[in-house]
Short mmCIF file of C-alpha atoms in Angstrom, two decimals:
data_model
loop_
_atom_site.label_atom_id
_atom_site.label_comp_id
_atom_site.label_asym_id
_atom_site.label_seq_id
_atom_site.Cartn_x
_atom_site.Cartn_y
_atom_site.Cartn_z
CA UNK A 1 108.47 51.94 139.64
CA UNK A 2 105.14 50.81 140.63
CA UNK A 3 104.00 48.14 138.48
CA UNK A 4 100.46 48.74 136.67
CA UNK A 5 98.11 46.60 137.74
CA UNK A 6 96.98 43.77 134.81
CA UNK A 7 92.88 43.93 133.64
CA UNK A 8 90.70 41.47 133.76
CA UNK A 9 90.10 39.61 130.83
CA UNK A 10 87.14 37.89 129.36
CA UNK A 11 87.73 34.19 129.93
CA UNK A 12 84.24 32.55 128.92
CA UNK A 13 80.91 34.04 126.82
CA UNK A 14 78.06 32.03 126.65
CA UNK A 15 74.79 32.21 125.03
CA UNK A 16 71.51 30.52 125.80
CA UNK A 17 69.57 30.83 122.76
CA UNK A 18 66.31 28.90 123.79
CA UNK A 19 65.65 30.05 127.49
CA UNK A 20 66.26 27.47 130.72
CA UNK A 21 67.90 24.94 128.33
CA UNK A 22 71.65 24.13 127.89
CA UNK A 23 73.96 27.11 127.59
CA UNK A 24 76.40 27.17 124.44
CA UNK A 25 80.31 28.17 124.77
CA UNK A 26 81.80 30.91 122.36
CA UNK A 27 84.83 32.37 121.64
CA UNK A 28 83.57 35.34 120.28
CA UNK A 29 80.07 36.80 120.32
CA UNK A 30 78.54 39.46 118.64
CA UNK A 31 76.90 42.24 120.76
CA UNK A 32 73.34 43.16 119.18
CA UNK A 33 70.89 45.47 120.52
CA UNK A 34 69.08 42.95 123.18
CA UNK A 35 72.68 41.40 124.41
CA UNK A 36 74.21 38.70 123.08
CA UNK A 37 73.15 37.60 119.58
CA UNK A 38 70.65 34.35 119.69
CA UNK A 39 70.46 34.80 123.53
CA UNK A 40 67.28 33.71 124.40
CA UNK A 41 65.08 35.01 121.57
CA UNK A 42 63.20 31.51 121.75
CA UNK A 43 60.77 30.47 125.18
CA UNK A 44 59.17 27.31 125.92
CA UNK A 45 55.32 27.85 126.92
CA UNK A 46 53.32 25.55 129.04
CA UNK A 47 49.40 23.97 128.62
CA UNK A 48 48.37 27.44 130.40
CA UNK A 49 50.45 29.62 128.28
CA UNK A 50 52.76 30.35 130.78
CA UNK A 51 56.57 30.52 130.31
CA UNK A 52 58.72 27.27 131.51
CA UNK A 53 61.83 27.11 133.16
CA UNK A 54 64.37 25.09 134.94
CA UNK A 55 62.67 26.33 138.52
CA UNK A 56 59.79 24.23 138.32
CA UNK A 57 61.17 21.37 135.54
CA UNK A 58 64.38 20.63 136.19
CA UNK A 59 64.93 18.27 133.34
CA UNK A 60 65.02 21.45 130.79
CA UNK A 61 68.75 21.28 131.84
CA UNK A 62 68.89 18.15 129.65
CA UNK A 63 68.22 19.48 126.23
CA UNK A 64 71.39 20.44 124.86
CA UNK A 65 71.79 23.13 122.14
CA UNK A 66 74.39 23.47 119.72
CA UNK A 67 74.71 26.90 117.52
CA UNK A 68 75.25 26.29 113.36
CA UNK A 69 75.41 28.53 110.55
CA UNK A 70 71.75 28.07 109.76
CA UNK A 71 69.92 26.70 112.41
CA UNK A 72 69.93 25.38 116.40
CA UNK A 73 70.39 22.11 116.81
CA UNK A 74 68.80 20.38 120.41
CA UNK A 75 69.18 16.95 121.33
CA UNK A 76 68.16 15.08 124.99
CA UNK A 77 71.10 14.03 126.63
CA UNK A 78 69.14 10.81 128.29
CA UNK A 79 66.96 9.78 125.60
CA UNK A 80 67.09 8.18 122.14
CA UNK A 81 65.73 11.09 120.53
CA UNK A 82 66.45 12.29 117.16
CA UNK A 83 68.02 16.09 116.97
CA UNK A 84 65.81 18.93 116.78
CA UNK A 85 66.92 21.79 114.04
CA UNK A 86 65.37 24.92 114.28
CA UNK A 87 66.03 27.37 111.96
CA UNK A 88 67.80 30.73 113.18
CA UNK A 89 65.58 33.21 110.88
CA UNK A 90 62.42 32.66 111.58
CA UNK A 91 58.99 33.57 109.95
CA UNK A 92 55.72 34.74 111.51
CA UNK A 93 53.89 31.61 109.82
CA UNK A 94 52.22 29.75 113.30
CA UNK A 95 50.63 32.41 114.39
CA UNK A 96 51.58 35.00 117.23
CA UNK A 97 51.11 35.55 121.14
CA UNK A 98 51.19 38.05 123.63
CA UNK A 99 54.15 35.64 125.42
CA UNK A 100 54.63 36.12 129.41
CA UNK A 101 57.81 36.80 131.11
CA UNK A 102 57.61 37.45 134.63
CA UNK A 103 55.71 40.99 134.87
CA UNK A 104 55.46 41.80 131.22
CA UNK A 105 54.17 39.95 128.09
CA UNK A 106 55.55 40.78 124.82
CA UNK A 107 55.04 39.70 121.34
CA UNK A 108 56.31 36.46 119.94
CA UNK A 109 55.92 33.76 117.29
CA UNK A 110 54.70 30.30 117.82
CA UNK A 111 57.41 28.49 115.80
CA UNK A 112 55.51 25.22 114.00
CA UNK A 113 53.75 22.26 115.34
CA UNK A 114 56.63 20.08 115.01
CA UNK A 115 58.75 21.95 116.90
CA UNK A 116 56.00 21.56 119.97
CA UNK A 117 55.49 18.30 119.36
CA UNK A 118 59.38 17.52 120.18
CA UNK A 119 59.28 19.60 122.84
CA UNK A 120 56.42 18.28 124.79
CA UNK A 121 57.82 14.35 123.92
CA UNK A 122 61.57 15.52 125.42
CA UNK A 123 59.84 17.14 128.51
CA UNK A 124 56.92 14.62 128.82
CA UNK A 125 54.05 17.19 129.14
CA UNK A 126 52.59 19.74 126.62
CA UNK A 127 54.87 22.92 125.26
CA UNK A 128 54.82 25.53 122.46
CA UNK A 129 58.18 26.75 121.08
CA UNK A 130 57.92 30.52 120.56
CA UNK A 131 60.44 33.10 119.49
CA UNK A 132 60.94 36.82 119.71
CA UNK A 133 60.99 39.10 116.31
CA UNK A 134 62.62 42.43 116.24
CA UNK A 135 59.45 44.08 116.57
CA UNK A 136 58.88 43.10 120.57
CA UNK A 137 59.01 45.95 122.83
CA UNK A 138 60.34 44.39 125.75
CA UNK A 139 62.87 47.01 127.66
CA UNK A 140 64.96 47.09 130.78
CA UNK A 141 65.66 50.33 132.53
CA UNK A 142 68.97 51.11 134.32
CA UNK A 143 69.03 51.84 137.86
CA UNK A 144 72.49 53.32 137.79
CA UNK A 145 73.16 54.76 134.10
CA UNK A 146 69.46 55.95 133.23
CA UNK A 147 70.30 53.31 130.16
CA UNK A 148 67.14 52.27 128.15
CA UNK A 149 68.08 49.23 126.08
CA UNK A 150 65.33 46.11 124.42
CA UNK A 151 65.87 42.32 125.72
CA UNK A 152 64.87 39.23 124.73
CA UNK A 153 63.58 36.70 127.13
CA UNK A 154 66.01 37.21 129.70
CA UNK A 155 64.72 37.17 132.92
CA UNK A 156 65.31 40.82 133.87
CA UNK A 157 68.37 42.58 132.22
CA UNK A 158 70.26 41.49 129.25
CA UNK A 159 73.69 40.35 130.15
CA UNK A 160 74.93 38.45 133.68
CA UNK A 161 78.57 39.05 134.25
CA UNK A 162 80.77 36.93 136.79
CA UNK A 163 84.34 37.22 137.76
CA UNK A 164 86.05 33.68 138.33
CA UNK A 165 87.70 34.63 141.61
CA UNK A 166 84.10 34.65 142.83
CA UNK A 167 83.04 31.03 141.95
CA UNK A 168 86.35 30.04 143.17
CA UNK A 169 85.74 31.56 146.40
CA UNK A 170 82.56 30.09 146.67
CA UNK A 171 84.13 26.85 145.86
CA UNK A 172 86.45 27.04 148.63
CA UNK A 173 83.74 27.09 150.87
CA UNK A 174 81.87 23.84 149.75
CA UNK A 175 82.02 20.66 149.66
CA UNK A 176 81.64 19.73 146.29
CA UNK A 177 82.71 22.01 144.09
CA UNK A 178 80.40 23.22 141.74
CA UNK A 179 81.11 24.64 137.92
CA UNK A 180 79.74 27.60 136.42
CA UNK A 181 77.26 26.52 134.36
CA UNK A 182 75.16 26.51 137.91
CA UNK A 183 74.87 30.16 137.29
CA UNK A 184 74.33 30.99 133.56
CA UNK A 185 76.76 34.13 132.99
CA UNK A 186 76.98 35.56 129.77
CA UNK A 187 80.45 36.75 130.42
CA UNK A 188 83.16 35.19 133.03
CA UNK A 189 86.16 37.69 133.84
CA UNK A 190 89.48 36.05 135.15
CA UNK A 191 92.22 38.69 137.08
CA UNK A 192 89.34 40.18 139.45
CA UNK A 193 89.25 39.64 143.24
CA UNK A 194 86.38 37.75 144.56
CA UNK A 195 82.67 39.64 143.80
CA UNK A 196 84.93 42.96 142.86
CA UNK A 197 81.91 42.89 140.18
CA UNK A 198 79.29 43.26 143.14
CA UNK A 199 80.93 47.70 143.06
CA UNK A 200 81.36 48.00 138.74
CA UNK A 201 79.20 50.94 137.49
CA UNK A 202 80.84 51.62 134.12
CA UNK A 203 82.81 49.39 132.23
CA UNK A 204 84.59 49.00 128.80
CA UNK A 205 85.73 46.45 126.57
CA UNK A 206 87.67 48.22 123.71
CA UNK A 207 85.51 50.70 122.61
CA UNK A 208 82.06 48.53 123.85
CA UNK A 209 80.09 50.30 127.29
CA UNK A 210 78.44 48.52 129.30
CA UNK A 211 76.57 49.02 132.98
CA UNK A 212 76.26 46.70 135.80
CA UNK A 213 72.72 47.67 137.18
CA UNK A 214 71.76 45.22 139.79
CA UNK A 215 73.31 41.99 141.52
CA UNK A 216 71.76 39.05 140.45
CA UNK A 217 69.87 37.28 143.07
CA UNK A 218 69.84 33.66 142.60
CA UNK A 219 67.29 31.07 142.61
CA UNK A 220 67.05 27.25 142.48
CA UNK A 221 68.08 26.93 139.38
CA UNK A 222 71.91 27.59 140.83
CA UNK A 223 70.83 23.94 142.62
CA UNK A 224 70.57 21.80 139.85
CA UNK A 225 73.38 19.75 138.74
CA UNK A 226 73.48 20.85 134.83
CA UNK A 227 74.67 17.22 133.86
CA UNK A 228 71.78 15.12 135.42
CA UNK A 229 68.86 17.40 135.67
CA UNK A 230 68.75 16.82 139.91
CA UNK A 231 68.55 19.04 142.35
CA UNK A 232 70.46 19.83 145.48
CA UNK A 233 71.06 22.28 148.20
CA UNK A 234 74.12 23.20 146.96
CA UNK A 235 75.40 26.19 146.63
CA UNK A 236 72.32 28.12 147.29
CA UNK A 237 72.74 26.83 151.19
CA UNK A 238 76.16 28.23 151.44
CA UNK A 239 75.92 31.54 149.63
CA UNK A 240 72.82 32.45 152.08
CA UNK A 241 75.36 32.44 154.58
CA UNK A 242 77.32 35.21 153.34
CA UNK A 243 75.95 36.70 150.10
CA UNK A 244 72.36 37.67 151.74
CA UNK A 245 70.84 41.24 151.30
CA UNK A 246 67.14 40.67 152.94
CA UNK A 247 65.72 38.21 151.20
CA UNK A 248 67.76 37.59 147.82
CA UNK A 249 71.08 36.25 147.69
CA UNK A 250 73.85 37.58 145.28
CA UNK A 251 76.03 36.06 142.81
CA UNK A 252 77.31 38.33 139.88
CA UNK A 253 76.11 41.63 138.37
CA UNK A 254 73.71 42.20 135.70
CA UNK A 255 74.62 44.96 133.07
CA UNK A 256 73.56 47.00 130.85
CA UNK A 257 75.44 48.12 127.46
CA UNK A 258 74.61 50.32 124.16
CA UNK A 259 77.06 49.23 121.74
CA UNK A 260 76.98 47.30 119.06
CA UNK A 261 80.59 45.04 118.51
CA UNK A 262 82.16 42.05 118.85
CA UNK A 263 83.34 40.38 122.19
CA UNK A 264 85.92 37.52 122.39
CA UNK A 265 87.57 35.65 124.94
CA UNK A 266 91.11 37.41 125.68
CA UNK A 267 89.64 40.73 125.79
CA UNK A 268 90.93 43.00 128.26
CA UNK A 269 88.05 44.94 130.82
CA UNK A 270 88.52 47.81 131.80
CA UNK A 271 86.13 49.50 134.73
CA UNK A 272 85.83 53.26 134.53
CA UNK A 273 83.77 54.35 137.29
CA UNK A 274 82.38 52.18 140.56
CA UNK A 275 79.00 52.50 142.85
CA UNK A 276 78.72 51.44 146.70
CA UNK A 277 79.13 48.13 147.60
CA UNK A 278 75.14 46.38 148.21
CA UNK A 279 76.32 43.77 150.98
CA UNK A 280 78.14 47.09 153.04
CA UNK A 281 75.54 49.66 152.49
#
């Protein structure tokens, strides 16, 4: 008898509740209708108003976050800084803003005063803390499904999914190793053969759906060492070698999904359906 082949399984969700800062580890996570519950639903905002990220300020990667029952907790990993609690329901009391992200602007509340003021002392230049109520519009659009589903301040879709076998093939081809975190999944999937994520159209998890839309192409921020805040070549240099399509280079698939549930690590995936794959036309 032929044996069955064994599904992949959900080995890691993370969340990155204020956007371009530390990532937090969960065992289970609840599915809501933007993605991942807290993910990204705060932004940083610049002098100018515009949003700030790890691309051009590297040392966002040192503010940690840590998820409690009632609040976020951030702390610099470098400096002598007192924790910064934010609380996880928040109130439209600061004011509100037509916040950018990318090629949209959507509503959002400025947060407090204090809130900036740590901010801008942590990152050592001005910055406005604002978060995203359930009344922003924001969409993404499936390519694939035709899906329609609201997201937070991701930068394009709401969930990032990576299969293990992928990073470790990448690894294999370095140097230096690199972890994860380089990449910012929400989801990691052990049990999958290297970038068999690059060809999943429809895929379940129990009774969840989800869609992967669109490979994510990768930017610097896959160069900057997580622990220190610098920046390298590494592995953006390598993957360009063999992960190109034109100009972007591609390192695990962005999905879709239109369930609400809970996901945990040890849950099987199962892939129902599969589209061409984009590095062989």
């Amino acid at each position: 008898m032929t044996p069955v082949p064994s599904l992949p399984t959900i080995s890691q969700l993370w969340i990155y509740p204020i956007k371009s800062l530390g990532g937090i580890s969960l065992s289970e996570a609840q599915l809501s209708p933007r993605g991942l519950q807290w993910d990204r639903r705060w932004m940083l905002l610049d002098a100018q108003g515009n949003f700030m990220t790890q691309r051009q300020i590297a040392a966002m990667a040192l503010l940690q976050v840590e998820l409690g029952d009632n609040a976020l907790r951030v702390r610099h990993s470098q400096k002598n800084m007192e924790p910064l609690s934010i609380p996880l329901q928040q109130q439209e009391g600061a004011g509100e803003v037509q916040a950018p992200i990318w090629d949209d602007t959507t509503l959002a509340w400025y947060v407090g005063r204090e809130y900036d003021a740590w901010f801008s002392e942590a990152l050592e230049r001005p910055c406005r803390l604002v978060y995203m109520p359930e009344e922003s519009e924001r969409t993404a659009t499936g390519k694939w499904s035709g899906q329609q589903q609201k997201v937070s301040f991701v930068d394009e879709y709401p969930l990032l999914l990576i299969g293990q076998a992928s990073l470790d093939d990448l690894n294999a081809r370095l140097q230096a190793p690199v972890p994860m975190n380089r990449f910012r999944p929400s989801m990691v999937v052990n049990g999958s053969t290297p970038f068999a994520e690059d060809t999943w159209h429809e895929i379940r998890v129990g009774e969840l759906r989800f869609w992967g839309e669109k490979p994510c192409a990768r930017c610097l921020v896959t160069t900057i060492d997580q622990q220190t805040g610098k920046a390298g070549k590494e592995p953006l240099q390598t993957l360009s070698r063999y992960r190109r399509l034109g100009s972007k280079v591609l390192f695990g698939q962005n999905l879709l999904c239109d369930s609400a549930g809970t996901l945990r690590v040890g849950d099987k995936l199962e892939v129902i359906s599969y589209k061409p794959d984009p590095l062989k036309g």
